[in-house]
Amino acid sequence: MNRILDKEEALKKLTSVPISGRRPIASTPTLRSTLFHTIVAK
């Protein structure tokens, strides 16, 4: 359970950092979901 929460926190930090002043990487739910499942799959 904790590992999943840690991954979620890491994902939040990842997605909250804008690239070159643009919108966050996963600004859309679909992208965020895809990223999350990719991380969980590893």
Tab-separated table of N, CA and C in Angstrom:
chain	number	residue	atom	x	y	z
A	1	MET	N	0.834	-1.198	0.000
A	1	MET	CA	0.000	0.000	0.000
A	1	MET	C	0.877	1.259	0.000
A	2	ASN	N	1.871	1.277	0.874
A	2	ASN	CA	2.747	2.442	0.963
A	2	ASN	C	3.507	2.677	-0.331
A	3	ARG	N	3.903	1.584	-0.990
A	3	ARG	CA	4.669	1.728	-2.224
A	3	ARG	C	3.833	2.423	-3.299
A	4	ILE	N	2.562	2.069	-3.375
A	4	ILE	CA	1.676	2.691	-4.360
A	4	ILE	C	1.513	4.173	-4.043
A	5	LEU	N	1.355	4.501	-2.767
A	5	LEU	CA	1.200	5.895	-2.359
A	5	LEU	C	2.467	6.684	-2.675
A	6	ASP	N	3.630	6.058	-2.442
A	6	ASP	CA	4.895	6.721	-2.746
A	6	ASP	C	4.997	7.021	-4.234
A	7	LYS	N	4.575	6.061	-5.057
A	7	LYS	CA	4.617	6.257	-6.499
A	7	LYS	C	3.673	7.386	-6.902
A	8	GLU	N	2.542	7.443	-6.238
A	8	GLU	CA	1.565	8.491	-6.531
A	8	GLU	C	2.156	9.860	-6.185
A	9	GLU	N	2.837	9.937	-5.059
A	9	GLU	CA	3.467	11.189	-4.648
A	9	GLU	C	4.547	11.595	-5.637
A	10	ALA	N	5.365	10.622	-6.042
A	10	ALA	CA	6.428	10.889	-7.012
A	10	ALA	C	5.839	11.378	-8.323
A	11	LEU	N	4.715	10.781	-8.711
A	11	LEU	CA	4.043	11.161	-9.951
A	11	LEU	C	3.527	12.595	-9.846
A	12	LYS	N	2.977	12.921	-8.681
A	12	LYS	CA	2.469	14.281	-8.485
A	12	LYS	C	3.605	15.296	-8.618
A	13	LYS	N	4.754	14.973	-8.023
A	13	LYS	CA	5.899	15.877	-8.116
A	13	LYS	C	6.360	15.987	-9.561
A	14	LEU	N	6.392	14.841	-10.244
A	14	LEU	CA	6.800	14.812	-11.645
A	14	LEU	C	5.895	15.688	-12.497
A	15	THR	N	4.594	15.501	-12.330
A	15	THR	CA	3.628	16.165	-13.195
A	15	THR	C	3.412	17.626	-12.806
A	16	SER	N	3.908	18.028	-11.639
A	16	SER	CA	3.689	19.412	-11.215
A	16	SER	C	4.814	20.326	-11.699
A	17	VAL	N	5.855	19.738	-12.273
A	17	VAL	CA	6.988	20.532	-12.764
A	17	VAL	C	6.795	20.857	-14.243
A	18	PRO	N	6.623	22.131	-14.566
A	18	PRO	CA	6.435	22.531	-15.966
A	18	PRO	C	7.729	22.417	-16.751
A	19	ILE	N	7.633	22.112	-18.038
A	19	ILE	CA	8.813	21.997	-18.894
A	19	ILE	C	8.930	23.248	-19.760
A	20	SER	N	10.017	23.978	-19.582
A	20	SER	CA	10.272	25.181	-20.369
A	20	SER	C	9.095	26.152	-20.296
A	21	GLY	N	8.495	26.283	-19.101
A	21	GLY	CA	7.410	27.238	-18.925
A	21	GLY	C	6.098	26.775	-19.526
A	22	ARG	N	6.065	25.568	-20.059
A	22	ARG	CA	4.821	25.067	-20.634
A	22	ARG	C	3.974	24.415	-19.546
A	23	ARG	N	2.818	23.882	-19.960
A	23	ARG	CA	1.949	23.199	-18.992
A	23	ARG	C	2.648	21.953	-18.464
A	24	PRO	N	2.234	21.472	-17.296
A	24	PRO	CA	2.786	20.236	-16.734
A	24	PRO	C	2.665	19.089	-17.724
A	25	ILE	N	3.561	18.115	-17.596
A	25	ILE	CA	3.598	16.979	-18.519
A	25	ILE	C	2.225	16.329	-18.646
A	26	ALA	N	1.680	15.961	-17.504
A	26	ALA	CA	0.395	15.256	-17.533
A	26	ALA	C	-0.715	16.190	-17.073
A	27	SER	N	-1.026	17.166	-17.896
A	27	SER	CA	-2.075	18.124	-17.524
A	27	SER	C	-3.453	17.545	-17.796
A	28	THR	N	-3.501	16.475	-18.585
A	28	THR	CA	-4.786	15.842	-18.883
A	28	THR	C	-4.906	14.538	-18.114
A	29	PRO	N	-6.101	14.191	-17.665
A	29	PRO	CA	-6.335	12.960	-16.898
A	29	PRO	C	-5.843	11.726	-17.642
A	30	THR	N	-6.039	11.698	-18.956
A	30	THR	CA	-5.631	10.527	-19.737
A	30	THR	C	-4.120	10.341	-19.677
A	31	LEU	N	-3.402	11.414	-19.895
A	31	LEU	CA	-1.942	11.354	-19.849
A	31	LEU	C	-1.468	10.949	-18.464
A	32	ARG	N	-2.076	11.562	-17.451
A	32	ARG	CA	-1.703	11.252	-16.067
A	32	ARG	C	-1.944	9.773	-15.766
A	33	SER	N	-3.095	9.266	-16.224
A	33	SER	CA	-3.439	7.867	-15.998
A	33	SER	C	-2.450	6.952	-16.694
A	34	THR	N	-2.103	7.293	-17.932
A	34	THR	CA	-1.156	6.483	-18.701
A	34	THR	C	0.194	6.460	-18.012
A	35	LEU	N	0.654	7.640	-17.586
A	35	LEU	CA	1.935	7.736	-16.887
A	35	LEU	C	1.909	6.908	-15.611
A	36	PHE	N	0.837	7.027	-14.859
A	36	PHE	CA	0.715	6.313	-13.591
A	36	PHE	C	0.792	4.802	-13.799
A	37	HIS	N	0.041	4.304	-14.796
A	37	HIS	CA	0.030	2.866	-15.061
A	37	HIS	C	1.386	2.397	-15.559
A	38	THR	N	2.077	3.261	-16.301
A	38	THR	CA	3.418	2.912	-16.776
A	38	THR	C	4.366	2.748	-15.606
A	39	ILE	N	4.279	3.677	-14.648
A	39	ILE	CA	5.149	3.618	-13.469
A	39	ILE	C	4.816	2.391	-12.616
A	40	VAL	N	3.534	2.122	-12.445
A	40	VAL	CA	3.109	0.990	-11.613
A	40	VAL	C	3.529	-0.333	-12.251
A	41	ALA	N	3.515	-0.368	-13.578
A	41	ALA	CA	3.844	-1.602	-14.290
A	41	ALA	C	5.310	-1.981	-14.100
A	42	LYS	N	6.174	-0.984	-13.854
A	42	LYS	CA	7.607	-1.268	-13.719
A	42	LYS	C	7.930	-1.905	-12.385
